[in-house]
Amino acid sequence: MKVLVTMLLLMMAAPLWAADWEVNHQGDAPDEVTTYVRDVADSPVKAFRGQVQVAASMTSVLAVITAVDTFPQWVFQSKDARRIAVKGQEKLYMQFNGIWPVSDRDVVLGNTLSQDDQGVITLHSVNLTGVVDKRSGYVRIPKLDNRFILKPVSDDQVQVTFETYVDPGGRVPVWLANLVSTRAPLETLEGLQAQLKKPRFTNVQRGDLPKLPGMDQLTL
């Protein structure tokens, strides 16, 4: 019975992928972004994934993906982002520019940091409810599951994977939702590469990282 309950909980926690990843855009070299799409069971919206190898330390990449104030500079369609809580779990409120003809979107995210035995760090974000009241002029995203996965290749090379499933909510043409699945991983990872070249992140040290739940348990 305990085994059955555990399996059900794992199934509920993971996105319901309906197929394997399919290459959507192939980078010509490891430092060029390759993107993928994937069907999701019972959803007309595809999940998307991007992968690229960057010339940086794990600490620098982690610094970029936790620097909330910079998200509008590089995260696809990000309009505003701010940290609203860190006790127990990091919580973010984010706003996104809509793409005509749809309205702007917003979401509250709960973030979890973890690291496996191979040194791979995952920043996992899922949407939360009941944290921030709905805002006029925005459609609240009803479902979002996002992962930044950082895999060390060498002391100065990191493979970054950006993987997302989002139900944008409201009335969004499927063609537009799936256009986003094509553009979002490419533009986000190219934006991350640009951030890594900025002085703020080139020589970052562990002590410069935000004191988020789970951060002190990471081996860097």
PDB file of C-alpha atoms in Angstrom:
ATOM      1  CA  MET A   1       0.000   0.000   0.000  1.00  0.00           C
ATOM      2  CA  LYS A   2       2.837   2.405   0.887  1.00  0.00           C
ATOM      3  CA  VAL A   3       4.514   1.652  -2.450  1.00  0.00           C
ATOM      4  CA  LEU A   4       1.295   2.418  -4.325  1.00  0.00           C
ATOM      5  CA  VAL A   5       0.826   5.712  -2.482  1.00  0.00           C
ATOM      6  CA  THR A   6       4.439   6.710  -3.221  1.00  0.00           C
ATOM      7  CA  MET A   7       4.008   5.950  -6.926  1.00  0.00           C
ATOM      8  CA  LEU A   8       0.814   8.010  -7.096  1.00  0.00           C
ATOM      9  CA  LEU A   9       2.509  10.971  -5.392  1.00  0.00           C
ATOM     10  CA  LEU A  10       5.409  10.835  -7.839  1.00  0.00           C
ATOM     11  CA  MET A  11       3.013  10.746 -10.785  1.00  0.00           C
ATOM     12  CA  MET A  12       1.155  13.772  -9.435  1.00  0.00           C
ATOM     13  CA  ALA A  13       4.391  15.720  -8.886  1.00  0.00           C
ATOM     14  CA  ALA A  14       5.801  15.187 -12.390  1.00  0.00           C
ATOM     15  CA  PRO A  15       4.552  16.678 -15.666  1.00  0.00           C
ATOM     16  CA  LEU A  16       2.442  14.202 -17.640  1.00  0.00           C
ATOM     17  CA  TRP A  17       4.671  13.871 -20.689  1.00  0.00           C
ATOM     18  CA  ALA A  18       2.938  12.083 -23.539  1.00  0.00           C
ATOM     19  CA  ALA A  19       5.952  11.634 -25.794  1.00  0.00           C
ATOM     20  CA  ASP A  20       9.722  11.911 -25.987  1.00  0.00           C
ATOM     21  CA  TRP A  21      11.490  15.206 -26.663  1.00  0.00           C
ATOM     22  CA  GLU A  22      11.650  16.187 -30.328  1.00  0.00           C
ATOM     23  CA  VAL A  23      14.406  18.480 -31.615  1.00  0.00           C
ATOM     24  CA  ASN A  24      12.943  21.777 -32.732  1.00  0.00           C
ATOM     25  CA  HIS A  25      16.129  23.767 -33.397  1.00  0.00           C
ATOM     26  CA  GLN A  26      19.591  22.218 -33.531  1.00  0.00           C
ATOM     27  CA  GLY A  27      22.561  24.299 -32.423  1.00  0.00           C
ATOM     28  CA  ASP A  28      25.691  23.852 -34.536  1.00  0.00           C
ATOM     29  CA  ALA A  29      28.024  23.702 -31.505  1.00  0.00           C
ATOM     30  CA  PRO A  30      27.755  23.012 -27.753  1.00  0.00           C
ATOM     31  CA  ASP A  31      27.662  26.764 -27.016  1.00  0.00           C
ATOM     32  CA  GLU A  32      24.689  27.238 -29.361  1.00  0.00           C
ATOM     33  CA  VAL A  33      21.204  26.586 -28.033  1.00  0.00           C
ATOM     34  CA  THR A  34      19.355  23.438 -29.054  1.00  0.00           C
ATOM     35  CA  THR A  35      15.613  23.441 -28.396  1.00  0.00           C
ATOM     36  CA  TYR A  36      13.056  20.662 -28.069  1.00  0.00           C
ATOM     37  CA  VAL A  37       9.289  20.281 -27.782  1.00  0.00           C
ATOM     38  CA  ARG A  38       7.204  17.542 -26.272  1.00  0.00           C
ATOM     39  CA  ASP A  39       3.522  16.658 -26.251  1.00  0.00           C
ATOM     40  CA  VAL A  40       1.800  16.694 -22.868  1.00  0.00           C
ATOM     41  CA  ALA A  41      -1.062  14.333 -22.079  1.00  0.00           C
ATOM     42  CA  ASP A  42      -4.506  15.987 -22.185  1.00  0.00           C
ATOM     43  CA  SER A  43      -3.050  19.360 -23.184  1.00  0.00           C
ATOM     44  CA  PRO A  44      -2.946  21.155 -26.542  1.00  0.00           C
ATOM     45  CA  VAL A  45       0.124  23.103 -25.376  1.00  0.00           C
ATOM     46  CA  LYS A  46       3.543  21.544 -25.853  1.00  0.00           C
ATOM     47  CA  ALA A  47       6.247  21.472 -23.194  1.00  0.00           C
ATOM     48  CA  PHE A  48       9.554  23.015 -24.257  1.00  0.00           C
ATOM     49  CA  ARG A  49      13.197  22.544 -23.459  1.00  0.00           C
ATOM     50  CA  GLY A  50      16.451  24.299 -24.303  1.00  0.00           C
ATOM     51  CA  GLN A  51      20.021  23.182 -23.726  1.00  0.00           C
ATOM     52  CA  VAL A  52      23.367  24.937 -24.095  1.00  0.00           C
ATOM     53  CA  GLN A  53      26.913  24.703 -22.753  1.00  0.00           C
ATOM     54  CA  VAL A  54      28.256  27.911 -21.242  1.00  0.00           C
ATOM     55  CA  ALA A  55      31.797  29.012 -20.381  1.00  0.00           C
ATOM     56  CA  ALA A  56      31.239  29.810 -16.718  1.00  0.00           C
ATOM     57  CA  SER A  57      31.395  28.307 -13.257  1.00  0.00           C
ATOM     58  CA  MET A  58      28.417  26.665 -11.564  1.00  0.00           C
ATOM     59  CA  THR A  59      28.447  29.560  -9.086  1.00  0.00           C
ATOM     60  CA  SER A  60      28.146  32.155 -11.858  1.00  0.00           C
ATOM     61  CA  VAL A  61      25.266  30.365 -13.567  1.00  0.00           C
ATOM     62  CA  LEU A  62      23.481  29.906 -10.248  1.00  0.00           C
ATOM     63  CA  ALA A  63      23.977  33.605  -9.537  1.00  0.00           C
ATOM     64  CA  VAL A  64      22.258  34.537 -12.811  1.00  0.00           C
ATOM     65  CA  ILE A  65      19.237  32.288 -12.365  1.00  0.00           C
ATOM     66  CA  THR A  66      18.676  33.559  -8.811  1.00  0.00           C
ATOM     67  CA  ALA A  67      19.184  37.281  -9.577  1.00  0.00           C
ATOM     68  CA  VAL A  68      15.473  38.068  -9.682  1.00  0.00           C
ATOM     69  CA  ASP A  69      15.970  41.773 -10.411  1.00  0.00           C
ATOM     70  CA  THR A  70      17.541  40.917 -13.786  1.00  0.00           C
ATOM     71  CA  PHE A  71      14.814  38.560 -15.049  1.00  0.00           C
ATOM     72  CA  PRO A  72      13.123  41.225 -17.240  1.00  0.00           C
ATOM     73  CA  GLN A  73      16.453  41.587 -19.063  1.00  0.00           C
ATOM     74  CA  TRP A  74      16.682  37.982 -20.227  1.00  0.00           C
ATOM     75  CA  VAL A  75      13.778  35.692 -19.294  1.00  0.00           C
ATOM     76  CA  PHE A  76      11.400  35.389 -22.256  1.00  0.00           C
ATOM     77  CA  GLN A  77       8.663  38.054 -22.123  1.00  0.00           C
ATOM     78  CA  SER A  78       9.389  38.838 -18.465  1.00  0.00           C
ATOM     79  CA  LYS A  79       7.898  42.200 -17.540  1.00  0.00           C
ATOM     80  CA  ASP A  80       8.531  42.273 -13.798  1.00  0.00           C
ATOM     81  CA  ALA A  81       9.862  39.877 -11.156  1.00  0.00           C
ATOM     82  CA  ARG A  82      10.264  40.207  -7.420  1.00  0.00           C
ATOM     83  CA  ARG A  83      10.973  37.975  -4.462  1.00  0.00           C
ATOM     84  CA  ILE A  84       8.100  38.068  -1.979  1.00  0.00           C
ATOM     85  CA  ALA A  85       9.277  35.485   0.576  1.00  0.00           C
ATOM     86  CA  VAL A  86      12.264  33.287   1.410  1.00  0.00           C
ATOM     87  CA  LYS A  87      11.300  31.720   4.753  1.00  0.00           C
ATOM     88  CA  GLY A  88      10.895  27.979   4.272  1.00  0.00           C
ATOM     89  CA  GLN A  89      10.626  28.348   0.484  1.00  0.00           C
ATOM     90  CA  GLU A  90      11.538  31.046  -1.979  1.00  0.00           C
ATOM     91  CA  LYS A  91       8.435  32.600  -3.515  1.00  0.00           C
ATOM     92  CA  LEU A  92       8.457  34.885  -6.547  1.00  0.00           C
ATOM     93  CA  TYR A  93       5.804  37.026  -8.179  1.00  0.00           C
ATOM     94  CA  MET A  94       6.328  37.420 -11.933  1.00  0.00           C
ATOM     95  CA  GLN A  95       4.553  39.308 -14.683  1.00  0.00           C
ATOM     96  CA  PHE A  96       4.868  38.524 -18.396  1.00  0.00           C
ATOM     97  CA  ASN A  97       4.099  40.608 -21.462  1.00  0.00           C
ATOM     98  CA  GLY A  98       1.321  39.109 -23.539  1.00  0.00           C
ATOM     99  CA  ILE A  99       1.836  38.545 -27.243  1.00  0.00           C
ATOM    100  CA  TRP A 100      -0.962  40.018 -29.335  1.00  0.00           C
ATOM    101  CA  PRO A 101      -3.825  39.171 -29.230  1.00  0.00           C
ATOM    102  CA  VAL A 102      -3.557  37.867 -25.649  1.00  0.00           C
ATOM    103  CA  SER A 103      -3.398  39.751 -22.333  1.00  0.00           C
ATOM    104  CA  ASP A 104      -0.432  40.009 -19.976  1.00  0.00           C
ATOM    105  CA  ARG A 105       0.041  37.096 -17.590  1.00  0.00           C
ATOM    106  CA  ASP A 106       1.244  36.771 -14.005  1.00  0.00           C
ATOM    107  CA  VAL A 107       2.155  33.922 -11.678  1.00  0.00           C
ATOM    108  CA  VAL A 108       3.385  33.173  -8.173  1.00  0.00           C
ATOM    109  CA  LEU A 109       6.193  30.615  -8.097  1.00  0.00           C
ATOM    110  CA  GLY A 110       7.570  28.447  -5.334  1.00  0.00           C
ATOM    111  CA  ASN A 111      11.234  27.564  -5.896  1.00  0.00           C
ATOM    112  CA  THR A 112      13.180  24.570  -4.630  1.00  0.00           C
ATOM    113  CA  LEU A 113      16.963  24.065  -4.891  1.00  0.00           C
ATOM    114  CA  SER A 114      18.478  20.581  -4.930  1.00  0.00           C
ATOM    115  CA  GLN A 115      21.684  18.777  -5.938  1.00  0.00           C
ATOM    116  CA  ASP A 116      22.213  15.124  -6.810  1.00  0.00           C
ATOM    117  CA  ASP A 117      25.188  12.833  -6.217  1.00  0.00           C
ATOM    118  CA  GLN A 118      26.724  13.845  -9.567  1.00  0.00           C
ATOM    119  CA  GLY A 119      26.806  17.523  -8.609  1.00  0.00           C
ATOM    120  CA  VAL A 120      23.852  18.466 -10.853  1.00  0.00           C
ATOM    121  CA  ILE A 121      21.906  21.405  -9.402  1.00  0.00           C
ATOM    122  CA  THR A 122      18.209  21.876 -10.153  1.00  0.00           C
ATOM    123  CA  LEU A 123      16.158  24.997  -9.528  1.00  0.00           C
ATOM    124  CA  HIS A 124      12.580  23.758  -9.713  1.00  0.00           C
ATOM    125  CA  SER A 125       9.698  26.241  -9.921  1.00  0.00           C
ATOM    126  CA  VAL A 126       5.981  25.477  -9.688  1.00  0.00           C
ATOM    127  CA  ASN A 127       3.011  27.819  -9.532  1.00  0.00           C
ATOM    128  CA  LEU A 128       1.407  28.501  -6.159  1.00  0.00           C
ATOM    129  CA  THR A 129      -2.144  29.562  -5.340  1.00  0.00           C
ATOM    130  CA  GLY A 130      -3.552  31.699  -2.562  1.00  0.00           C
ATOM    131  CA  VAL A 131      -0.383  33.759  -2.072  1.00  0.00           C
ATOM    132  CA  VAL A 132      -1.051  36.961  -4.051  1.00  0.00           C
ATOM    133  CA  ASP A 133      -4.488  38.234  -5.021  1.00  0.00           C
ATOM    134  CA  LYS A 134      -5.274  38.381  -8.726  1.00  0.00           C
ATOM    135  CA  ARG A 135      -4.335  41.679 -10.334  1.00  0.00           C
ATOM    136  CA  SER A 136      -6.478  43.739 -12.671  1.00  0.00           C
ATOM    137  CA  GLY A 137      -5.269  43.539 -16.271  1.00  0.00           C
ATOM    138  CA  TYR A 138      -3.494  40.194 -15.805  1.00  0.00           C
ATOM    139  CA  VAL A 139      -4.527  36.610 -16.396  1.00  0.00           C
ATOM    140  CA  ARG A 140      -3.156  34.361 -13.645  1.00  0.00           C
ATOM    141  CA  ILE A 141      -1.225  31.392 -15.064  1.00  0.00           C
ATOM    142  CA  PRO A 142      -2.998  28.307 -13.679  1.00  0.00           C
ATOM    143  CA  LYS A 143      -0.162  25.834 -14.156  1.00  0.00           C
ATOM    144  CA  LEU A 144       3.576  26.149 -14.598  1.00  0.00           C
ATOM    145  CA  ASP A 145       6.365  23.650 -14.008  1.00  0.00           C
ATOM    146  CA  ASN A 146       9.869  24.908 -14.771  1.00  0.00           C
ATOM    147  CA  ARG A 147      13.385  23.588 -14.193  1.00  0.00           C
ATOM    148  CA  PHE A 148      16.834  25.037 -14.628  1.00  0.00           C
ATOM    149  CA  ILE A 149      19.242  22.087 -14.542  1.00  0.00           C
ATOM    150  CA  LEU A 150      22.959  22.872 -14.164  1.00  0.00           C
ATOM    151  CA  LYS A 151      25.353  20.026 -14.971  1.00  0.00           C
ATOM    152  CA  PRO A 152      29.091  20.590 -14.419  1.00  0.00           C
ATOM    153  CA  VAL A 153      31.185  19.659 -17.453  1.00  0.00           C
ATOM    154  CA  SER A 154      34.501  21.044 -16.152  1.00  0.00           C
ATOM    155  CA  ASP A 155      35.653  23.790 -13.777  1.00  0.00           C
ATOM    156  CA  ASP A 156      34.657  26.459 -16.279  1.00  0.00           C
ATOM    157  CA  GLN A 157      32.004  24.749 -18.407  1.00  0.00           C
ATOM    158  CA  VAL A 158      28.385  24.081 -17.438  1.00  0.00           C
ATOM    159  CA  GLN A 159      25.584  22.450 -19.398  1.00  0.00           C
ATOM    160  CA  VAL A 160      22.370  24.382 -18.759  1.00  0.00           C
ATOM    161  CA  THR A 161      18.973  22.866 -19.446  1.00  0.00           C
ATOM    162  CA  PHE A 162      15.815  24.997 -19.298  1.00  0.00           C
ATOM    163  CA  GLU A 163      12.655  22.889 -19.250  1.00  0.00           C
ATOM    164  CA  THR A 164       9.084  24.158 -18.952  1.00  0.00           C
ATOM    165  CA  TYR A 165       5.469  23.170 -19.179  1.00  0.00           C
ATOM    166  CA  VAL A 166       2.995  26.027 -18.873  1.00  0.00           C
ATOM    167  CA  ASP A 167      -0.758  26.297 -19.209  1.00  0.00           C
ATOM    168  CA  PRO A 168      -1.080  30.030 -19.975  1.00  0.00           C
ATOM    169  CA  GLY A 169      -4.742  30.148 -18.945  1.00  0.00           C
ATOM    170  CA  GLY A 170      -7.435  32.268 -20.530  1.00  0.00           C
ATOM    171  CA  ARG A 171      -8.102  32.225 -24.249  1.00  0.00           C
ATOM    172  CA  VAL A 172      -4.830  31.635 -26.072  1.00  0.00           C
ATOM    173  CA  PRO A 173      -4.713  30.269 -29.616  1.00  0.00           C
ATOM    174  CA  VAL A 174      -2.862  26.963 -29.646  1.00  0.00           C
ATOM    175  CA  TRP A 175      -0.676  28.184 -32.511  1.00  0.00           C
ATOM    176  CA  LEU A 176       0.468  31.094 -30.329  1.00  0.00           C
ATOM    177  CA  ALA A 177       1.082  28.919 -27.268  1.00  0.00           C
ATOM    178  CA  ASN A 178       3.218  26.596 -29.322  1.00  0.00           C
ATOM    179  CA  LEU A 179       5.032  29.525 -30.954  1.00  0.00           C
ATOM    180  CA  VAL A 180       6.065  30.476 -27.435  1.00  0.00           C
ATOM    181  CA  SER A 181       7.381  26.941 -26.911  1.00  0.00           C
ATOM    182  CA  THR A 182       9.669  27.544 -29.889  1.00  0.00           C
ATOM    183  CA  ARG A 183      10.936  30.996 -28.924  1.00  0.00           C
ATOM    184  CA  ALA A 184      11.046  30.859 -25.123  1.00  0.00           C
ATOM    185  CA  PRO A 185      13.899  28.365 -24.596  1.00  0.00           C
ATOM    186  CA  LEU A 186      16.045  29.896 -27.352  1.00  0.00           C
ATOM    187  CA  GLU A 187      15.673  33.515 -26.235  1.00  0.00           C
ATOM    188  CA  THR A 188      15.948  32.687 -22.523  1.00  0.00           C
ATOM    189  CA  LEU A 189      19.173  30.696 -22.826  1.00  0.00           C
ATOM    190  CA  GLU A 190      20.730  33.204 -25.215  1.00  0.00           C
ATOM    191  CA  GLY A 191      19.794  35.863 -22.664  1.00  0.00           C
ATOM    192  CA  LEU A 192      21.437  33.846 -19.899  1.00  0.00           C
ATOM    193  CA  GLN A 193      24.647  33.659 -21.954  1.00  0.00           C
ATOM    194  CA  ALA A 194      24.599  37.449 -22.299  1.00  0.00           C
ATOM    195  CA  GLN A 195      24.117  37.892 -18.535  1.00  0.00           C
ATOM    196  CA  LEU A 196      27.111  35.674 -17.788  1.00  0.00           C
ATOM    197  CA  LYS A 197      29.368  38.138 -19.625  1.00  0.00           C
ATOM    198  CA  LYS A 198      28.423  41.029 -17.325  1.00  0.00           C
ATOM    199  CA  PRO A 199      30.854  42.065 -14.542  1.00  0.00           C
ATOM    200  CA  ARG A 200      28.229  41.319 -11.893  1.00  0.00           C
ATOM    201  CA  PHE A 201      28.420  37.611 -12.706  1.00  0.00           C
ATOM    202  CA  THR A 202      31.870  36.973 -14.199  1.00  0.00           C
ATOM    203  CA  ASN A 203      33.750  36.798 -10.894  1.00  0.00           C
ATOM    204  CA  VAL A 204      30.941  35.988  -8.497  1.00  0.00           C
ATOM    205  CA  GLN A 205      31.799  34.066  -5.336  1.00  0.00           C
ATOM    206  CA  ARG A 206      29.657  31.724  -3.273  1.00  0.00           C
ATOM    207  CA  GLY A 207      29.212  34.411  -0.620  1.00  0.00           C
ATOM    208  CA  ASP A 208      27.602  36.655  -3.257  1.00  0.00           C
ATOM    209  CA  LEU A 209      24.718  34.217  -3.801  1.00  0.00           C
ATOM    210  CA  PRO A 210      21.348  35.017  -2.193  1.00  0.00           C
ATOM    211  CA  LYS A 211      20.642  33.151   1.048  1.00  0.00           C
ATOM    212  CA  LEU A 212      17.818  31.025  -0.287  1.00  0.00           C
ATOM    213  CA  PRO A 213      16.461  27.838   1.284  1.00  0.00           C
ATOM    214  CA  GLY A 214      18.736  24.951   0.270  1.00  0.00           C
ATOM    215  CA  MET A 215      21.575  27.201  -0.933  1.00  0.00           C
ATOM    216  CA  ASP A 216      23.842  26.341   2.009  1.00  0.00           C
ATOM    217  CA  GLN A 217      23.496  22.627   1.223  1.00  0.00           C
ATOM    218  CA  LEU A 218      24.904  22.909  -2.286  1.00  0.00           C
ATOM    219  CA  THR A 219      28.465  21.871  -3.108  1.00  0.00           C
ATOM    220  CA  LEU A 220      30.041  24.451  -5.401  1.00  0.00           C
TER     221      LEU A 220
END
